[in-house]
Amino acid sequence: MKETIEVSSVNYEVYDRLRQRIALGVIPPGKKISIRTLADSFGVSTMPVREALRKLQAEGFVTFERRSVTVNELSVEEVQRVFTIRLRLELLAAEWSLSRATPDDIGVLEDILDTMANPKIDVKEWRTLNKLFHMRFYQCSESSHLLELIRNVWDKVEPYMTIYSSSVEDFQEAQVQHGEILDLIRNRNLPVLLEKISEHLNYTCEVVTKALANKP
């Protein structure tokens, strides 16, 4: 006798949307979450919201307290450590990606940077394209396991990129660094590419942690 198991997509949808809201800083670090309010906003019962929050707690995004759920807020030291983890993973991804990147892949990266160079670009769009630029290159590694690890680390630090965006007058320095990274990809210069990626992430980390340390 065969038994058919139907898995509802509701639980996953609630989890995915909630994780995105936290990762993008829509629900900022330190914010207390009302399960009932979230359930009403999603048009679901409290059960899938509670299950999603339990999963997010296991992943380190939220903490259940006696009467509430709070989005975890990283200290300056914790942010630095997450950036260190991100750097180690991305250097490996760059190493695996460089030899596999095709002219079409490089063309996509060029198009992304061209769009990011628009001086009137919205901050939110720039952040989205910034992540896309890096992840699109790392997709060339053809390692789904490595990409999953990198995405998880990105999501941990992504809420703090709002601080980065508000701490720089413009994105000119980041754009210069992106252009240098792209040139090194074109030239297949792995040793210098790894150095430049390290400089780029260390620069971003320094801006974020300095602003976080001065946050009232």
Short mmCIF file of N, CA and C in Angstrom, two decimals, residues 63-171:
data_model
loop_
_atom_site.label_atom_id
_atom_site.label_comp_id
_atom_site.label_asym_id
_atom_site.label_seq_id
_atom_site.Cartn_x
_atom_site.Cartn_y
_atom_site.Cartn_z
N THR A 63 16.66 34.77 18.89
CA THR A 63 16.72 34.13 20.20
C THR A 63 15.34 34.18 20.84
N PHE A 64 14.87 33.03 21.29
CA PHE A 64 13.61 32.96 22.02
C PHE A 64 13.85 33.32 23.48
N GLU A 65 13.04 34.24 23.98
CA GLU A 65 13.07 34.60 25.39
C GLU A 65 11.75 34.18 26.01
N ARG A 66 11.54 34.53 27.26
CA ARG A 66 10.34 34.05 27.96
C ARG A 66 9.05 34.50 27.28
N ARG A 67 9.02 35.76 26.88
CA ARG A 67 7.77 36.31 26.33
C ARG A 67 7.92 36.90 24.93
N SER A 68 9.09 36.76 24.34
CA SER A 68 9.30 37.38 23.03
C SER A 68 10.41 36.67 22.26
N VAL A 69 10.55 37.09 21.01
CA VAL A 69 11.63 36.60 20.16
C VAL A 69 12.40 37.82 19.66
N THR A 70 13.72 37.79 19.76
CA THR A 70 14.53 38.95 19.39
C THR A 70 15.51 38.58 18.29
N VAL A 71 15.64 39.47 17.31
CA VAL A 71 16.64 39.28 16.24
C VAL A 71 18.02 39.49 16.86
N ASN A 72 18.90 38.53 16.66
CA ASN A 72 20.23 38.62 17.26
C ASN A 72 21.00 39.82 16.73
N GLU A 73 21.70 40.45 17.64
CA GLU A 73 22.52 41.62 17.30
C GLU A 73 23.98 41.28 17.55
N LEU A 74 24.79 41.36 16.51
CA LEU A 74 26.20 40.99 16.63
C LEU A 74 27.02 42.12 17.23
N SER A 75 27.99 41.76 18.04
CA SER A 75 28.93 42.75 18.56
C SER A 75 29.95 43.08 17.47
N VAL A 76 30.76 44.09 17.72
CA VAL A 76 31.81 44.46 16.76
C VAL A 76 32.74 43.27 16.52
N GLU A 77 33.13 42.59 17.60
CA GLU A 77 34.02 41.44 17.47
C GLU A 77 33.37 40.31 16.67
N GLU A 78 32.09 40.08 16.89
CA GLU A 78 31.38 39.03 16.15
C GLU A 78 31.28 39.37 14.67
N VAL A 79 31.03 40.63 14.36
CA VAL A 79 30.98 41.05 12.95
C VAL A 79 32.34 40.82 12.30
N GLN A 80 33.40 41.16 12.99
CA GLN A 80 34.76 40.94 12.46
C GLN A 80 35.01 39.46 12.19
N ARG A 81 34.54 38.61 13.10
CA ARG A 81 34.75 37.17 12.91
C ARG A 81 33.95 36.63 11.73
N VAL A 82 32.74 37.14 11.56
CA VAL A 82 31.92 36.71 10.41
C VAL A 82 32.60 37.12 9.11
N PHE A 83 33.15 38.33 9.08
CA PHE A 83 33.87 38.76 7.88
C PHE A 83 35.10 37.89 7.64
N THR A 84 35.76 37.45 8.70
CA THR A 84 36.92 36.57 8.55
C THR A 84 36.49 35.23 7.94
N ILE A 85 35.38 34.70 8.42
CA ILE A 85 34.85 33.45 7.85
C ILE A 85 34.49 33.66 6.39
N ARG A 86 33.82 34.78 6.12
CA ARG A 86 33.43 35.08 4.74
C ARG A 86 34.65 35.17 3.83
N LEU A 87 35.71 35.80 4.32
CA LEU A 87 36.92 35.94 3.52
C LEU A 87 37.53 34.59 3.18
N ARG A 88 37.64 33.71 4.17
CA ARG A 88 38.24 32.39 3.92
C ARG A 88 37.44 31.62 2.87
N LEU A 89 36.11 31.68 2.97
CA LEU A 89 35.25 30.96 2.02
C LEU A 89 35.35 31.58 0.62
N GLU A 90 35.37 32.90 0.56
CA GLU A 90 35.38 33.55 -0.75
C GLU A 90 36.73 33.42 -1.46
N LEU A 91 37.79 33.34 -0.70
CA LEU A 91 39.10 33.09 -1.35
C LEU A 91 39.12 31.72 -2.00
N LEU A 92 38.54 30.73 -1.33
CA LEU A 92 38.45 29.39 -1.91
C LEU A 92 37.55 29.41 -3.14
N ALA A 93 36.42 30.12 -3.05
CA ALA A 93 35.49 30.21 -4.18
C ALA A 93 36.16 30.89 -5.38
N ALA A 94 36.94 31.94 -5.11
CA ALA A 94 37.63 32.64 -6.19
C ALA A 94 38.65 31.74 -6.87
N GLU A 95 39.35 30.96 -6.05
CA GLU A 95 40.35 30.04 -6.60
C GLU A 95 39.70 29.02 -7.52
N TRP A 96 38.56 28.48 -7.09
CA TRP A 96 37.87 27.48 -7.91
C TRP A 96 37.17 28.09 -9.12
N SER A 97 36.79 29.36 -9.00
CA SER A 97 35.99 29.99 -10.06
C SER A 97 36.83 30.53 -11.21
N LEU A 98 38.03 30.99 -10.89
CA LEU A 98 38.80 31.72 -11.88
C LEU A 98 39.06 30.91 -13.15
N SER A 99 39.47 29.67 -12.99
CA SER A 99 39.81 28.85 -14.17
C SER A 99 38.56 28.41 -14.94
N ARG A 100 37.39 28.49 -14.29
CA ARG A 100 36.16 28.03 -14.92
C ARG A 100 35.32 29.16 -15.52
N ALA A 101 35.67 30.40 -15.19
CA ALA A 101 34.89 31.54 -15.68
C ALA A 101 35.05 31.68 -17.19
N THR A 102 33.93 31.73 -17.90
CA THR A 102 33.94 31.85 -19.36
C THR A 102 33.83 33.32 -19.77
N PRO A 103 34.09 33.64 -21.04
CA PRO A 103 33.87 35.01 -21.51
C PRO A 103 32.44 35.50 -21.26
N ASP A 104 31.46 34.60 -21.37
CA ASP A 104 30.08 34.99 -21.08
C ASP A 104 29.91 35.36 -19.61
N ASP A 105 30.54 34.60 -18.73
CA ASP A 105 30.48 34.92 -17.30
C ASP A 105 31.07 36.31 -17.04
N ILE A 106 32.19 36.57 -17.65
CA ILE A 106 32.85 37.87 -17.46
C ILE A 106 31.98 38.99 -18.03
N GLY A 107 31.31 38.72 -19.14
CA GLY A 107 30.40 39.70 -19.73
C GLY A 107 29.26 40.05 -18.78
N VAL A 108 28.73 39.05 -18.06
CA VAL A 108 27.67 39.30 -17.08
C VAL A 108 28.19 40.19 -15.95
N LEU A 109 29.40 39.91 -15.49
CA LEU A 109 30.00 40.72 -14.43
C LEU A 109 30.19 42.16 -14.89
N GLU A 110 30.59 42.34 -16.14
CA GLU A 110 30.76 43.69 -16.69
C GLU A 110 29.43 44.44 -16.71
N ASP A 111 28.37 43.75 -17.11
CA ASP A 111 27.04 44.38 -17.16
C ASP A 111 26.58 44.80 -15.76
N ILE A 112 26.86 43.95 -14.78
CA ILE A 112 26.46 44.28 -13.40
C ILE A 112 27.19 45.54 -12.92
N LEU A 113 28.50 45.61 -13.18
CA LEU A 113 29.26 46.78 -12.74
C LEU A 113 28.83 48.04 -13.48
N ASP A 114 28.47 47.91 -14.75
CA ASP A 114 27.99 49.06 -15.52
C ASP A 114 26.71 49.63 -14.89
N THR A 115 25.83 48.74 -14.48
CA THR A 115 24.58 49.18 -13.83
C THR A 115 24.88 49.83 -12.48
N MET A 116 25.81 49.26 -11.74
CA MET A 116 26.17 49.80 -10.43
C MET A 116 26.84 51.17 -10.52
N ALA A 117 27.42 51.47 -11.68
CA ALA A 117 28.14 52.74 -11.86
C ALA A 117 27.21 53.93 -12.03
N ASN A 118 25.92 53.68 -12.19
CA ASN A 118 24.96 54.76 -12.34
C ASN A 118 24.96 55.63 -11.08
N PRO A 119 25.31 56.93 -11.19
CA PRO A 119 25.40 57.78 -9.99
C PRO A 119 24.04 57.98 -9.30
N LYS A 120 22.96 57.70 -10.01
CA LYS A 120 21.62 57.88 -9.44
C LYS A 120 21.02 56.58 -8.92
N ILE A 121 21.84 55.55 -8.84
CA ILE A 121 21.33 54.25 -8.43
C ILE A 121 20.83 54.29 -6.98
N ASP A 122 19.74 53.61 -6.74
CA ASP A 122 19.19 53.49 -5.40
C ASP A 122 20.10 52.63 -4.52
N VAL A 123 20.20 52.99 -3.25
CA VAL A 123 21.09 52.26 -2.33
C VAL A 123 20.71 50.79 -2.24
N LYS A 124 19.42 50.52 -2.14
CA LYS A 124 18.97 49.14 -2.04
C LYS A 124 19.34 48.35 -3.29
N GLU A 125 19.18 48.97 -4.45
CA GLU A 125 19.53 48.29 -5.71
C GLU A 125 21.04 48.05 -5.77
N TRP A 126 21.82 49.04 -5.31
CA TRP A 126 23.28 48.87 -5.33
C TRP A 126 23.69 47.70 -4.46
N ARG A 127 23.09 47.58 -3.29
CA ARG A 127 23.42 46.47 -2.39
C ARG A 127 23.06 45.12 -3.02
N THR A 128 21.92 45.08 -3.69
CA THR A 128 21.50 43.85 -4.36
C THR A 128 22.49 43.46 -5.45
N LEU A 129 22.89 44.45 -6.25
CA LEU A 129 23.82 44.19 -7.34
C LEU A 129 25.23 43.87 -6.82
N ASN A 130 25.59 44.49 -5.71
CA ASN A 130 26.89 44.20 -5.10
C ASN A 130 26.99 42.72 -4.73
N LYS A 131 25.94 42.22 -4.10
CA LYS A 131 25.92 40.80 -3.74
C LYS A 131 25.90 39.94 -4.99
N LEU A 132 25.13 40.35 -5.99
CA LEU A 132 25.03 39.59 -7.23
C LEU A 132 26.37 39.51 -7.93
N PHE A 133 27.14 40.61 -7.93
CA PHE A 133 28.45 40.62 -8.58
C PHE A 133 29.36 39.55 -7.99
N HIS A 134 29.44 39.52 -6.67
CA HIS A 134 30.31 38.54 -6.02
C HIS A 134 29.79 37.11 -6.22
N MET A 135 28.49 36.92 -5.97
CA MET A 135 27.94 35.57 -6.04
C MET A 135 27.95 35.03 -7.47
N ARG A 136 27.76 35.91 -8.44
CA ARG A 136 27.76 35.45 -9.84
C ARG A 136 29.14 34.91 -10.24
N PHE A 137 30.19 35.56 -9.75
CA PHE A 137 31.53 35.04 -10.01
C PHE A 137 31.75 33.71 -9.30
N TYR A 138 31.31 33.62 -8.05
CA TYR A 138 31.54 32.39 -7.29
C TYR A 138 30.71 31.22 -7.79
N GLN A 139 29.66 31.51 -8.53
CA GLN A 139 28.88 30.43 -9.15
C GLN A 139 29.73 29.65 -10.14
N CYS A 140 30.76 30.30 -10.67
CA CYS A 140 31.65 29.63 -11.63
C CYS A 140 32.43 28.50 -10.96
N SER A 141 32.47 28.48 -9.65
CA SER A 141 33.18 27.41 -8.93
C SER A 141 32.51 26.06 -9.13
N GLU A 142 31.23 26.09 -9.50
CA GLU A 142 30.43 24.87 -9.72
C GLU A 142 30.38 24.01 -8.46
N SER A 143 30.35 24.68 -7.31
CA SER A 143 30.26 23.98 -6.03
C SER A 143 29.05 24.50 -5.26
N SER A 144 27.97 23.75 -5.29
CA SER A 144 26.75 24.18 -4.60
C SER A 144 26.96 24.21 -3.08
N HIS A 145 27.81 23.31 -2.59
CA HIS A 145 28.06 23.27 -1.14
C HIS A 145 28.77 24.53 -0.67
N LEU A 146 29.78 24.95 -1.43
CA LEU A 146 30.52 26.15 -1.07
C LEU A 146 29.63 27.39 -1.18
N LEU A 147 28.81 27.45 -2.23
CA LEU A 147 27.91 28.59 -2.41
C LEU A 147 26.91 28.69 -1.27
N GLU A 148 26.43 27.56 -0.80
CA GLU A 148 25.47 27.56 0.31
C GLU A 148 26.12 28.13 1.57
N LEU A 149 27.36 27.74 1.83
CA LEU A 149 28.07 28.26 2.99
C LEU A 149 28.28 29.76 2.88
N ILE A 150 28.65 30.22 1.69
CA ILE A 150 28.88 31.65 1.49
C ILE A 150 27.58 32.44 1.67
N ARG A 151 26.49 31.92 1.13
CA ARG A 151 25.20 32.61 1.27
C ARG A 151 24.80 32.71 2.74
N ASN A 152 25.02 31.65 3.50
CA ASN A 152 24.68 31.66 4.92
C ASN A 152 25.47 32.73 5.67
N VAL A 153 26.75 32.85 5.34
CA VAL A 153 27.58 33.85 6.00
C VAL A 153 27.17 35.26 5.56
N TRP A 154 26.88 35.43 4.28
CA TRP A 154 26.41 36.73 3.77
C TRP A 154 25.17 37.17 4.54
N ASP A 155 24.24 36.24 4.74
CA ASP A 155 22.99 36.59 5.42
C ASP A 155 23.23 37.04 6.85
N LYS A 156 24.28 36.52 7.48
CA LYS A 156 24.60 36.93 8.85
C LYS A 156 25.06 38.39 8.90
N VAL A 157 25.82 38.80 7.89
CA VAL A 157 26.41 40.14 7.92
C VAL A 157 25.61 41.15 7.10
N GLU A 158 24.69 40.67 6.27
CA GLU A 158 23.95 41.55 5.37
C GLU A 158 23.19 42.67 6.09
N PRO A 159 22.56 42.42 7.26
CA PRO A 159 21.87 43.52 7.94
C PRO A 159 22.79 44.70 8.27
N TYR A 160 24.06 44.41 8.44
CA TYR A 160 25.02 45.45 8.81
C TYR A 160 25.54 46.22 7.59
N MET A 161 25.19 45.76 6.40
CA MET A 161 25.55 46.50 5.19
C MET A 161 24.72 47.78 5.08
N THR A 162 23.61 47.86 5.81
CA THR A 162 22.87 49.10 5.89
C THR A 162 23.73 50.16 6.56
N ILE A 163 24.48 49.74 7.58
CA ILE A 163 25.41 50.65 8.25
C ILE A 163 26.49 51.09 7.28
N TYR A 164 26.99 50.14 6.47
CA TYR A 164 28.01 50.47 5.47
C TYR A 164 27.47 51.51 4.50
N SER A 165 26.26 51.27 4.01
CA SER A 165 25.66 52.16 3.01
C SER A 165 25.49 53.57 3.53
N SER A 166 25.19 53.69 4.82
CA SER A 166 24.96 55.02 5.40
C SER A 166 26.24 55.67 5.92
N SER A 167 27.35 54.92 5.87
CA SER A 167 28.61 55.43 6.42
C SER A 167 29.56 55.96 5.35
N VAL A 168 29.24 55.74 4.09
CA VAL A 168 30.09 56.24 3.01
C VAL A 168 29.31 57.30 2.22
N GLU A 169 30.04 58.31 1.74
CA GLU A 169 29.38 59.37 0.99
C GLU A 169 28.86 58.85 -0.35
N ASP A 170 29.61 57.95 -0.96
CA ASP A 170 29.20 57.32 -2.20
C ASP A 170 29.88 55.96 -2.29
N PHE A 171 29.65 55.27 -3.39
CA PHE A 171 30.21 53.92 -3.55
C PHE A 171 31.40 53.92 -4.49
#
